[in-house]
Coordinates of N, CA and C in Angstrom, one line a residue:
X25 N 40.5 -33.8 100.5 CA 41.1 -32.7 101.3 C 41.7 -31.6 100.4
X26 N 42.7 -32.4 99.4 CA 42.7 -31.3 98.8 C 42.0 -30.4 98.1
X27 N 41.1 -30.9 97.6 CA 39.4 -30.2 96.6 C 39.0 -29.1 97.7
X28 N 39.1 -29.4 98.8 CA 38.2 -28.3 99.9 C 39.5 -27.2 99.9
X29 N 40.6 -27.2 100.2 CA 41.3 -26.4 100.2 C 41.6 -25.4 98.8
X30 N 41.5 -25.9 97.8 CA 41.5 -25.4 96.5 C 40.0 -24.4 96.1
X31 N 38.9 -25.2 96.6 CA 37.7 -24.3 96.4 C 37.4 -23.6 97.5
X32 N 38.2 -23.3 98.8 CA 38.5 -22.4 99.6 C 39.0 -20.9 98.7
X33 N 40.5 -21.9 98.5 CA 41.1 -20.2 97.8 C 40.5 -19.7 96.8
X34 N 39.6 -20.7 95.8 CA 39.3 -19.9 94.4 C 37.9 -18.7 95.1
X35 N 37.4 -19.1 96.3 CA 36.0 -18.7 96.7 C 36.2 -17.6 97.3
X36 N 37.2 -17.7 98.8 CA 37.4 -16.7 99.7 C 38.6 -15.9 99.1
X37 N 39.8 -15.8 98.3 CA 40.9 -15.4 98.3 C 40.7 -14.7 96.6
X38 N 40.3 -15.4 95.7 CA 39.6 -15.0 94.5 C 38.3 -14.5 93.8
X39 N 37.6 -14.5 95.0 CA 36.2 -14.2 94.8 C 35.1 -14.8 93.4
X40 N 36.2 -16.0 93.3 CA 35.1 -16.7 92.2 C 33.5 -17.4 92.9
X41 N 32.9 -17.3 91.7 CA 31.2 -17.9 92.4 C 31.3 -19.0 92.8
X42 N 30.0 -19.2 94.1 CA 30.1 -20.3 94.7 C 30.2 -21.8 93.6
X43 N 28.8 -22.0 92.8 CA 28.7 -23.0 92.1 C 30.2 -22.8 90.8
X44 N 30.2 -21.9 90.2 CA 31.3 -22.2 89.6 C 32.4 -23.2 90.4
X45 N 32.7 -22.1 91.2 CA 34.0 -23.0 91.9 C 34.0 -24.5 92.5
X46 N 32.3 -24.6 92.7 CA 31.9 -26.0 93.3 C 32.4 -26.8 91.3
X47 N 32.0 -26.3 90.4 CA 31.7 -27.8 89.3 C 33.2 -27.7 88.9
X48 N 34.2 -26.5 89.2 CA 35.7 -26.7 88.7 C 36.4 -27.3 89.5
X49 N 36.2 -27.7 90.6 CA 36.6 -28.5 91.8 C 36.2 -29.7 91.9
X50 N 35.1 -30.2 91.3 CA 34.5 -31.8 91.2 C 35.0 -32.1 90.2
X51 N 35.2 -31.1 88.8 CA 35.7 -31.5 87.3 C 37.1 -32.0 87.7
X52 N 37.8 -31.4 88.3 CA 39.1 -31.5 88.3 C 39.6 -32.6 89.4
X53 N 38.6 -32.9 90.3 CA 38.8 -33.9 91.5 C 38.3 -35.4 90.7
X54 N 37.6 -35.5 89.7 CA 37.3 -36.2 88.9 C 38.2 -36.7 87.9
X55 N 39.1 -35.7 87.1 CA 40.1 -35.5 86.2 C 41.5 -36.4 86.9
X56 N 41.8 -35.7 87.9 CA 42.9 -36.6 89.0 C 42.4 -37.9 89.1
X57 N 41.1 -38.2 89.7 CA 40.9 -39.6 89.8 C 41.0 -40.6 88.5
X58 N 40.8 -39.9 87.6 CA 41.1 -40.9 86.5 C 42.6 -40.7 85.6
X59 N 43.2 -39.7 85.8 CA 44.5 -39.2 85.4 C 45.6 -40.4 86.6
X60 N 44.8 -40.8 87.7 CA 45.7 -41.9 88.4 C 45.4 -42.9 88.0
X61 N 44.5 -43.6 87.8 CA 43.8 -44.9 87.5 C 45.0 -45.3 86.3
X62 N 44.5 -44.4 84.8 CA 45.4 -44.5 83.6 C 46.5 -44.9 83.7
X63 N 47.0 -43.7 84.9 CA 48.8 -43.7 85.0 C 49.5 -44.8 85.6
X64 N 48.6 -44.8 86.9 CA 49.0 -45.7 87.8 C 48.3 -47.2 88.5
X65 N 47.2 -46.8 88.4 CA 46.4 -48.1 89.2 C 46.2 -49.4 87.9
X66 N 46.3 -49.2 86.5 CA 46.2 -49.7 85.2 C 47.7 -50.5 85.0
X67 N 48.5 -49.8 85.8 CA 49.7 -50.8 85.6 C 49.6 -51.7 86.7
X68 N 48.8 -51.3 87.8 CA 49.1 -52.8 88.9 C 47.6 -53.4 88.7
X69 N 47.4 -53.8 87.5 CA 46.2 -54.7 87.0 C 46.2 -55.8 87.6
X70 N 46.9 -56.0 87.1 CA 47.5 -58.0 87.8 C 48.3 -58.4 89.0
X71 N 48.6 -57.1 89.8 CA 49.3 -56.9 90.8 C 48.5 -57.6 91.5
X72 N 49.3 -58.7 92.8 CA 48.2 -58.8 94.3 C 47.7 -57.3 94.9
X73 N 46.1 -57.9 95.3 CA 45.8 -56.5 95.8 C 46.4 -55.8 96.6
X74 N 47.1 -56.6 97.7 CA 48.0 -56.1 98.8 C 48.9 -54.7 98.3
X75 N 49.5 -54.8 96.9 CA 50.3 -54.1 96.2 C 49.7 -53.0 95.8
X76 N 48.2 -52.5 95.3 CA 47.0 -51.9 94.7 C 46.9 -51.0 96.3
X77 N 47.0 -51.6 97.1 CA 46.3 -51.0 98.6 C 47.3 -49.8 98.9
X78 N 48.5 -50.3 99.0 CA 49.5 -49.7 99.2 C 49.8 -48.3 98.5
X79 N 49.2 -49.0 97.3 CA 49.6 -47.4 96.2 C 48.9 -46.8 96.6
X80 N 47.8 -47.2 96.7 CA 46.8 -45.6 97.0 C 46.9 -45.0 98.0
X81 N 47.4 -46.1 99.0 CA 47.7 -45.4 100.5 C 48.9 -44.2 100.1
X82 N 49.4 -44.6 99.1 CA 50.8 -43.7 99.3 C 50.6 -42.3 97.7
X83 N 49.5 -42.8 97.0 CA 48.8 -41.7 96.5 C 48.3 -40.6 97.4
X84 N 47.3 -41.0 98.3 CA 46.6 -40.2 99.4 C 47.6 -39.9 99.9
X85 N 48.6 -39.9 100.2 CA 49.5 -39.3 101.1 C 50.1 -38.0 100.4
X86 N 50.8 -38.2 98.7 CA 50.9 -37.6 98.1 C 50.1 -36.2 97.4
X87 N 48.6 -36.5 97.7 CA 47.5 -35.3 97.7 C 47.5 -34.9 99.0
X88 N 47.8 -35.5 99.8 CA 47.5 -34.7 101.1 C 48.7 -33.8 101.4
X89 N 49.7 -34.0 100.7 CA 50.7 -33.4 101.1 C 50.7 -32.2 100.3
X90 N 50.1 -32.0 98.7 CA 50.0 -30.7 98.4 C 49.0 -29.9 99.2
X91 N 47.8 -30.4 99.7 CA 46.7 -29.9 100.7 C 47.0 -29.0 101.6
X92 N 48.3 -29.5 102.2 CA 49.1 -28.6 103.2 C 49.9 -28.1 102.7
X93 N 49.9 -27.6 101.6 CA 51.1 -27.0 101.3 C 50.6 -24.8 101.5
X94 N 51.7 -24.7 101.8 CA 51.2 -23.1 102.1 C 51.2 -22.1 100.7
X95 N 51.4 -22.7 99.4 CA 50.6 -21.9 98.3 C 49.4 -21.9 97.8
X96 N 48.5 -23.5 98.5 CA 47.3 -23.2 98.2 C 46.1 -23.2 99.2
X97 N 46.9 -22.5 100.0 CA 45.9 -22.6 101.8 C 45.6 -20.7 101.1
X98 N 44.4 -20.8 101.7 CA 43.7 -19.7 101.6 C 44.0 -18.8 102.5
X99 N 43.7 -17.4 102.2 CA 43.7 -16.3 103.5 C 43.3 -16.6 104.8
X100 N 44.0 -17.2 105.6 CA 43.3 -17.4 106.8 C 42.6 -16.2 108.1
X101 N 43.0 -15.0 107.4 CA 42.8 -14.6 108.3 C 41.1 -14.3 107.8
X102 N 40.9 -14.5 106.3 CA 39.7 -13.9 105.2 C 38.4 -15.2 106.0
X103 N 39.1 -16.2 105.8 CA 38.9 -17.7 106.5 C 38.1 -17.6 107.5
X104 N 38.8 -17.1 108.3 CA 38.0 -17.1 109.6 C 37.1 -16.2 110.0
X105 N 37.5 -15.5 109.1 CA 36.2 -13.7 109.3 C 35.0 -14.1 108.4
X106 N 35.4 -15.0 107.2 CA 33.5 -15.0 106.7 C 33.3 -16.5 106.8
X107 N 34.2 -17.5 107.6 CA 34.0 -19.0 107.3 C 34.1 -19.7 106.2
X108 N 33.6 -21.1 106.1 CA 33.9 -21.8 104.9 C 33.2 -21.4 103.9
X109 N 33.1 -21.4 102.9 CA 32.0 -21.1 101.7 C 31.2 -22.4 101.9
X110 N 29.4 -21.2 101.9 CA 28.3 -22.5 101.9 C 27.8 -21.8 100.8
X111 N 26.5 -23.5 100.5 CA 25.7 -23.1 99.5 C 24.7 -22.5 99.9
X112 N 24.3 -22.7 101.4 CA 23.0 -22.2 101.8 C 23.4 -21.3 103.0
X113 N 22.9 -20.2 103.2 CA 23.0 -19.5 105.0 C 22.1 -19.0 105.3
X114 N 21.4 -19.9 106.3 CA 20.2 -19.5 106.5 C 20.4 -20.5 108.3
X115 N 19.3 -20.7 108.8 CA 19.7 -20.8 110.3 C 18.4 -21.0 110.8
X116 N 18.0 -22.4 111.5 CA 16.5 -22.5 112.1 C 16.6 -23.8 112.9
X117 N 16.0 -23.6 114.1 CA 15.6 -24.6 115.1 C 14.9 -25.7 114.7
X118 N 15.5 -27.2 115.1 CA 14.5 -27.9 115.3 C 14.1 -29.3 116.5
X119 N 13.5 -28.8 117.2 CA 13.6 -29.6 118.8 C 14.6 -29.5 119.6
X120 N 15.3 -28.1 119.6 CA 16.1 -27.3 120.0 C 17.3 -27.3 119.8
X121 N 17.3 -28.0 118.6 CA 19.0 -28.2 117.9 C 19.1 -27.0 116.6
X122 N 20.2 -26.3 116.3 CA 20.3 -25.3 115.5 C 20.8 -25.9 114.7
X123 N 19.8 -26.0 113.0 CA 20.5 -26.2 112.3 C 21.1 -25.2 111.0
X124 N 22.4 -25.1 110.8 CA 22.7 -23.7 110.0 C 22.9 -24.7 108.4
X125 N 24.0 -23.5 107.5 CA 23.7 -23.7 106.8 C 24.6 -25.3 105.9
X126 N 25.5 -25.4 106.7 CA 26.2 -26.8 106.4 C 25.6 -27.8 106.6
X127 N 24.9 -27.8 107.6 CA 23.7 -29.2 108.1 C 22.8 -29.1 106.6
X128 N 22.2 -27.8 106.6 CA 21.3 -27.8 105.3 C 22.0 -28.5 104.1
X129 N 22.8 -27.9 103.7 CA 23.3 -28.9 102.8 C 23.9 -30.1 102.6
X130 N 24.0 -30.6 103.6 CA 24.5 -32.1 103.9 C 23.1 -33.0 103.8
X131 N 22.4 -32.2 104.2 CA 20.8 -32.9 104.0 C 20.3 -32.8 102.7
X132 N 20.5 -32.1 102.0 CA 20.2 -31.9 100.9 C 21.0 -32.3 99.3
X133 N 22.3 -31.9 99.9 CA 23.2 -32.5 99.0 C 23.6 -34.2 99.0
X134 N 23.6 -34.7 100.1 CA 24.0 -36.8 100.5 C 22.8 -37.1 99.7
X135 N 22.1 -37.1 100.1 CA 20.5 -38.2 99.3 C 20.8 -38.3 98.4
X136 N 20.8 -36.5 97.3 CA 21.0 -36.7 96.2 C 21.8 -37.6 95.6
X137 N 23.1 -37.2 96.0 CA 24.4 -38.0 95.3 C 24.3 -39.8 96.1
X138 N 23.7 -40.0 97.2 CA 23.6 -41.4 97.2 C 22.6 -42.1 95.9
X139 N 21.4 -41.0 96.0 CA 20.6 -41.6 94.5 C 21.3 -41.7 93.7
X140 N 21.8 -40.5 93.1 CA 22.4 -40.7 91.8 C 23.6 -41.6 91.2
X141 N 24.2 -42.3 92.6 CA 25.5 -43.2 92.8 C 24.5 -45.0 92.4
X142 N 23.3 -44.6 93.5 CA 22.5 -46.2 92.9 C 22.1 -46.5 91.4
X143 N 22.1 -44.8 91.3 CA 21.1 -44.9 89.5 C 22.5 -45.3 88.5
X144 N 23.7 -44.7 88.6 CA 24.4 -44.9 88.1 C 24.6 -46.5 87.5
X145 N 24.6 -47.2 89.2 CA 25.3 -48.8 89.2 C 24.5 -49.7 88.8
X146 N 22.9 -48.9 88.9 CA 21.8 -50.0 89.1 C 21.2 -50.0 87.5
X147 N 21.0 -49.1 87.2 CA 20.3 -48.8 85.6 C 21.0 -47.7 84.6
X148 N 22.0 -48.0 84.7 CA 23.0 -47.6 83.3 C 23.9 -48.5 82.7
X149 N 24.4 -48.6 81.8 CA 25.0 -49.2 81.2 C 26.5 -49.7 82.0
X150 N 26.7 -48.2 81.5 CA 28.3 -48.2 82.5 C 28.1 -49.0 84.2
X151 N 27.0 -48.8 84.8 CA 27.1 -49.2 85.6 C 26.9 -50.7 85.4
X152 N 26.1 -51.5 84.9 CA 26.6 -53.0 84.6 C 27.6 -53.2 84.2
X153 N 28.4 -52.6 83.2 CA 29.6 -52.7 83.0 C 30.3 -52.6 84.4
X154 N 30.6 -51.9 85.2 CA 31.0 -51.8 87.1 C 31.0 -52.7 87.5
X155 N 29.6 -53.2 87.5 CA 29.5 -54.0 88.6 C 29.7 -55.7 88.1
X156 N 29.8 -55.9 86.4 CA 30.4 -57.5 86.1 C 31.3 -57.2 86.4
X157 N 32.6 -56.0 86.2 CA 33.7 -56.1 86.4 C 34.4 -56.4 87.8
X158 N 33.8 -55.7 88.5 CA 34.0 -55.6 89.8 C 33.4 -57.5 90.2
X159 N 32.3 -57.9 89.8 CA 31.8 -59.3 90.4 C 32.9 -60.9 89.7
X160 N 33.1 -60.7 88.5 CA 34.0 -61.5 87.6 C 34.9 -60.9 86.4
X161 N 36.1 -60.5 86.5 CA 36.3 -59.8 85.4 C 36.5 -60.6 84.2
X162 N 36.9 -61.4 84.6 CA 37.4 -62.8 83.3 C 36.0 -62.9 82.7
X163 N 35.0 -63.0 83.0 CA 33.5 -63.2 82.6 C 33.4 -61.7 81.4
X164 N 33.3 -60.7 82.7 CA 33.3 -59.1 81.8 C 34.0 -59.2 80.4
X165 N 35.1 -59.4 80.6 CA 35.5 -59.3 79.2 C 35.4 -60.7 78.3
X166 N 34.8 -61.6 78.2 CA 34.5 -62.6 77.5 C 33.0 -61.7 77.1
X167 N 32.3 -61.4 77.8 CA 31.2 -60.5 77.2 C 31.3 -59.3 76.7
X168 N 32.2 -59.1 76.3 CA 32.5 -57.5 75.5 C 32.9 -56.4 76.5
X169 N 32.8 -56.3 77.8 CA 33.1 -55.4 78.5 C 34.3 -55.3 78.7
X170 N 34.8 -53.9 78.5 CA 35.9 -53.0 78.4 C 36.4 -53.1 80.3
X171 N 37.3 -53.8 80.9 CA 37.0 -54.1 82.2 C 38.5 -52.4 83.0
X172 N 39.4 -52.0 82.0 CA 39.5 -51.2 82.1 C 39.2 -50.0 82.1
X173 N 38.1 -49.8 81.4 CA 37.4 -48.3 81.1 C 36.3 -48.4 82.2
X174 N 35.8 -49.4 82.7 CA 35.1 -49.2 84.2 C 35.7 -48.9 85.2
X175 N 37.0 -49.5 85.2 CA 38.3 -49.3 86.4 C 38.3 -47.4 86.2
X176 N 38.8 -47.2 85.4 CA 38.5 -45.8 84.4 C 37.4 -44.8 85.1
X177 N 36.1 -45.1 85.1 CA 35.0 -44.5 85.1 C 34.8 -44.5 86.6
X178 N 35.0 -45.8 87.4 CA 35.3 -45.7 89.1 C 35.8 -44.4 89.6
X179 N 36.8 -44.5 89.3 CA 38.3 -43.4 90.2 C 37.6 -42.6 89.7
X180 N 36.7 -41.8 88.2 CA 36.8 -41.0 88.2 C 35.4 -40.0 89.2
X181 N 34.1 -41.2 89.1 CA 33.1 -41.0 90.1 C 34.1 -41.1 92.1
X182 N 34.7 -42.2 92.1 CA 35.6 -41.8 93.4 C 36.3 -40.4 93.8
X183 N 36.5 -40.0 92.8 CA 37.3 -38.2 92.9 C 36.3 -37.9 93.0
X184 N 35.4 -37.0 92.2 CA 34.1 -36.6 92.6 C 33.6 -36.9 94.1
X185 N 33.1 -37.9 94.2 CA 32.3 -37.9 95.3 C 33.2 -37.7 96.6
X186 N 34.8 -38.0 96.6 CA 35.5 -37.4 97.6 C 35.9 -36.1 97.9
X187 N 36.0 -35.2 96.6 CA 35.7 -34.0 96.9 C 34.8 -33.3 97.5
X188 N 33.3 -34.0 97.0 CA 32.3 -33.7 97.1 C 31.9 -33.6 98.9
X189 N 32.1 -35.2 99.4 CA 32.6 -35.0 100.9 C 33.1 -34.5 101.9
X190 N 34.7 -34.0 101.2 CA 35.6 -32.9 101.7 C 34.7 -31.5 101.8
X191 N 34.0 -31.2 101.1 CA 33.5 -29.8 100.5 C 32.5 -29.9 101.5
X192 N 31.3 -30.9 101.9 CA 30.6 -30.6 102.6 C 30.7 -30.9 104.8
X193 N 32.1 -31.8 104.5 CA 32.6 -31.9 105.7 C 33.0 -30.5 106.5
X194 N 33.9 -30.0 105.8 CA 35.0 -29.3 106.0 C 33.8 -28.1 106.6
X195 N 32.9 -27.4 106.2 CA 32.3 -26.5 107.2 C 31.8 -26.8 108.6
X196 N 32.1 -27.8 108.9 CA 31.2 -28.5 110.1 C 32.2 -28.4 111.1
X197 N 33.5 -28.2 111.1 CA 34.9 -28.2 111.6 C 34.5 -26.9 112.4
X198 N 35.1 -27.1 113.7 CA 35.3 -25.6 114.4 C 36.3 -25.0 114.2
X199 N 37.4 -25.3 113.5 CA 38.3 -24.9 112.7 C 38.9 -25.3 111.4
X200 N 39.0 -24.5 110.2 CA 39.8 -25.4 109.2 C 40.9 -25.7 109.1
X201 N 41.3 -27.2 110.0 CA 42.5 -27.5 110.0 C 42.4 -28.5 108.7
X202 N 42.8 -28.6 107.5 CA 42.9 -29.2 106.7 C 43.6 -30.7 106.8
X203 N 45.1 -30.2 107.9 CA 45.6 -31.2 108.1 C 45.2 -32.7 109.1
X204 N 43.8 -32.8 109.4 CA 43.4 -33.7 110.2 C 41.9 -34.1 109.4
X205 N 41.8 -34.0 107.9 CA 40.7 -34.0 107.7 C 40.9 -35.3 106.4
X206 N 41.6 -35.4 106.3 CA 41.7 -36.7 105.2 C 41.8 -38.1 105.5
X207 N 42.3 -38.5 106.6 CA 42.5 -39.5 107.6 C 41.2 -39.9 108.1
X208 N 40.6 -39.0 108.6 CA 39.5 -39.0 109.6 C 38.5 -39.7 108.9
X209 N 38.2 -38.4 107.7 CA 36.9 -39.1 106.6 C 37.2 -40.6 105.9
X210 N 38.3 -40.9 105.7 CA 38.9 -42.1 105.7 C 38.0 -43.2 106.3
X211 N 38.3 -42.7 107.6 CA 38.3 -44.3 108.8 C 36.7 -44.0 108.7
X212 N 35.8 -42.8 108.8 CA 34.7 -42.6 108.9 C 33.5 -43.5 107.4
X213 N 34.8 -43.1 106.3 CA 33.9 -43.8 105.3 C 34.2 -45.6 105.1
X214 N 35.4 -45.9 105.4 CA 35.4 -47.7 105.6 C 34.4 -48.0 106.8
X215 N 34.2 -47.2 107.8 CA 33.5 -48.0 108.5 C 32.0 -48.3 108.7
X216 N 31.4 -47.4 107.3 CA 29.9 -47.2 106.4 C 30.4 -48.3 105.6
X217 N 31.1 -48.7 105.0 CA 31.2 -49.5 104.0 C 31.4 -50.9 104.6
X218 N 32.3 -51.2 105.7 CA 32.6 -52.4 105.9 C 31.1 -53.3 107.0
X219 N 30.6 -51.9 107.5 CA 28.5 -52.5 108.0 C 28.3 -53.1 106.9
X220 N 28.1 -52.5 105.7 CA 27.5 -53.0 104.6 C 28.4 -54.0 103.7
X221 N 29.3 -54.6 104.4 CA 30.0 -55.9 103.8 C 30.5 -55.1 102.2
X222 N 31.0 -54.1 102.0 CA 31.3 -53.7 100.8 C 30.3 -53.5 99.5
X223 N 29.0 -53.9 99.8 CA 27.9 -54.4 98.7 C 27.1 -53.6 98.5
X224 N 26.3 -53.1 99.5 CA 24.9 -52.5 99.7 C 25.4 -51.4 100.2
X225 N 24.9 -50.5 99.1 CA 24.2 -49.1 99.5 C 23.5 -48.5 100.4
X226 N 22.3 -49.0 100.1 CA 21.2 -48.6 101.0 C 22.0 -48.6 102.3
X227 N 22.2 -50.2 103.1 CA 23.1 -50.0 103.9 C 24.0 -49.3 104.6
X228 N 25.2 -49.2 103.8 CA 25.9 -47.9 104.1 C 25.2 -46.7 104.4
X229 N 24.6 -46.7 103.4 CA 23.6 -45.0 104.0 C 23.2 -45.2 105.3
X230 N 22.7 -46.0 105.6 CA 22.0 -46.0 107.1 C 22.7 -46.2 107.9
X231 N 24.0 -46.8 107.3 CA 24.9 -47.2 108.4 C 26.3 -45.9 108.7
X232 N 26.2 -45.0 107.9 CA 27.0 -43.7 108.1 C 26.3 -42.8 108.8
X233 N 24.8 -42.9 108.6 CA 23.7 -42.2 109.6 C 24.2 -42.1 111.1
X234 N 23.9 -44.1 111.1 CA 24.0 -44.2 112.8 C 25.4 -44.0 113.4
X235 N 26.2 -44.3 112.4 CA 27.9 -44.3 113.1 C 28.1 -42.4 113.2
X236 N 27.3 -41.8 112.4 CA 27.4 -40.1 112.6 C 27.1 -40.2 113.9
X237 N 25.3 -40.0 113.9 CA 25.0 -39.5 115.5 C 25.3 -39.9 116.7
X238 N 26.5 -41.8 116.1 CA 26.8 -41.9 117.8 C 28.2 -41.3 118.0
X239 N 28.7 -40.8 117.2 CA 30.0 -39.9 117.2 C 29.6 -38.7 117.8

């Protein structure tokens, strides 16, 4: 939530370029997610998870509260006269549904980053490293793996791809209320993940598909 409101103002109030403003808004939504991890999620290592849950819940609350804050909310009145910044504006029918330029890139931008989220876990290094850590950590580090620099490399792909979602949600709104958009995507994304029992991808994808269009 807060990534969309920040590359709001740098776009509509500053007139920076779209993709600029798109990779200084993932860089930095990435930078925070691992700037917490370090600071904070690294000291409740050994914590019950119950205690881990909590923080973040009360992290998220803490970003959401600069989100609303009224130094970095954009011109609204600039806001509502040219809309959200898209990557695409263009506009075309299909089976009599209009799809403009936010659908276009929701279709175009999700696949990608769902591939590139399997490629990461499935055939890279780091991603084996992820995924022992995540399946046995006591194992992971008996085999050389660094089980905190995965913890590390999570949050930081987790920021990323939440901004990433913010950014492509937030045009779809018939208004930008910022303040009802961090919650929502919330409950919207546990309940793609909990279809897919926490494991499967593929899954999830199909299963954010169907929970979309019956919404």
């Amino acid at each position: 939530a807060l990534a969309s409101v920040l590359f709001a103002k740098l776009v509509v109030d500053y007139d920076v370029p779209y993709f600029l403003a798109l990779v200084a808004v993932l860089a930095g939504a990435g930078a925070v997610g691992g700037l917490i991890e370090v600071s904070i999620i690294r000291r409740l290592f050994h914590a019950p998870r119950i205690v881990l849950v909590v923080a973040t819940i009360a992290l998220a609350q803490l970003l959401y509260f600069f989100s609303i804050l009224e130094a970095v909310q954009p011109d609204p009145t600039k806001l509502v006269r040219e809309g959200f910044p898209l990557a695409f504006h263009t506009s075309f029918e299909v089976a009599g549904v209009t799809l403009r330029g936010a659908h276009v890139a929701i279709m175009v931008f999700v696949p990608l980053l769902a591939a590139a989220l399997t490629g990461l876990l499935r055939y890279t290094a780091w991603g084996q490293a992820i995924r022992a850590s995540a399946e046995n950590p006591d194992a992971a580090r008996l085999a050389g793996i660094s089980v905190k620099r995965a913890s590390t490399i999570v949050w930081i792909v987790a920021g990323v791809l939440a901004a990433a979602t913010a950014l492509l949600f937030a045009p779809l709104r018939a208004s930008f209320l910022i303040q009802t958009m961090g919650p929502s995507i919330l409950v919207r994304a546990l309940g793609a993940a909990l279809v897919a029992r926490m494991a499967s991808l593929p899954i999830a994808f199909g299963a954010s598909m169907v929970l979309g269009i019956a919404e």
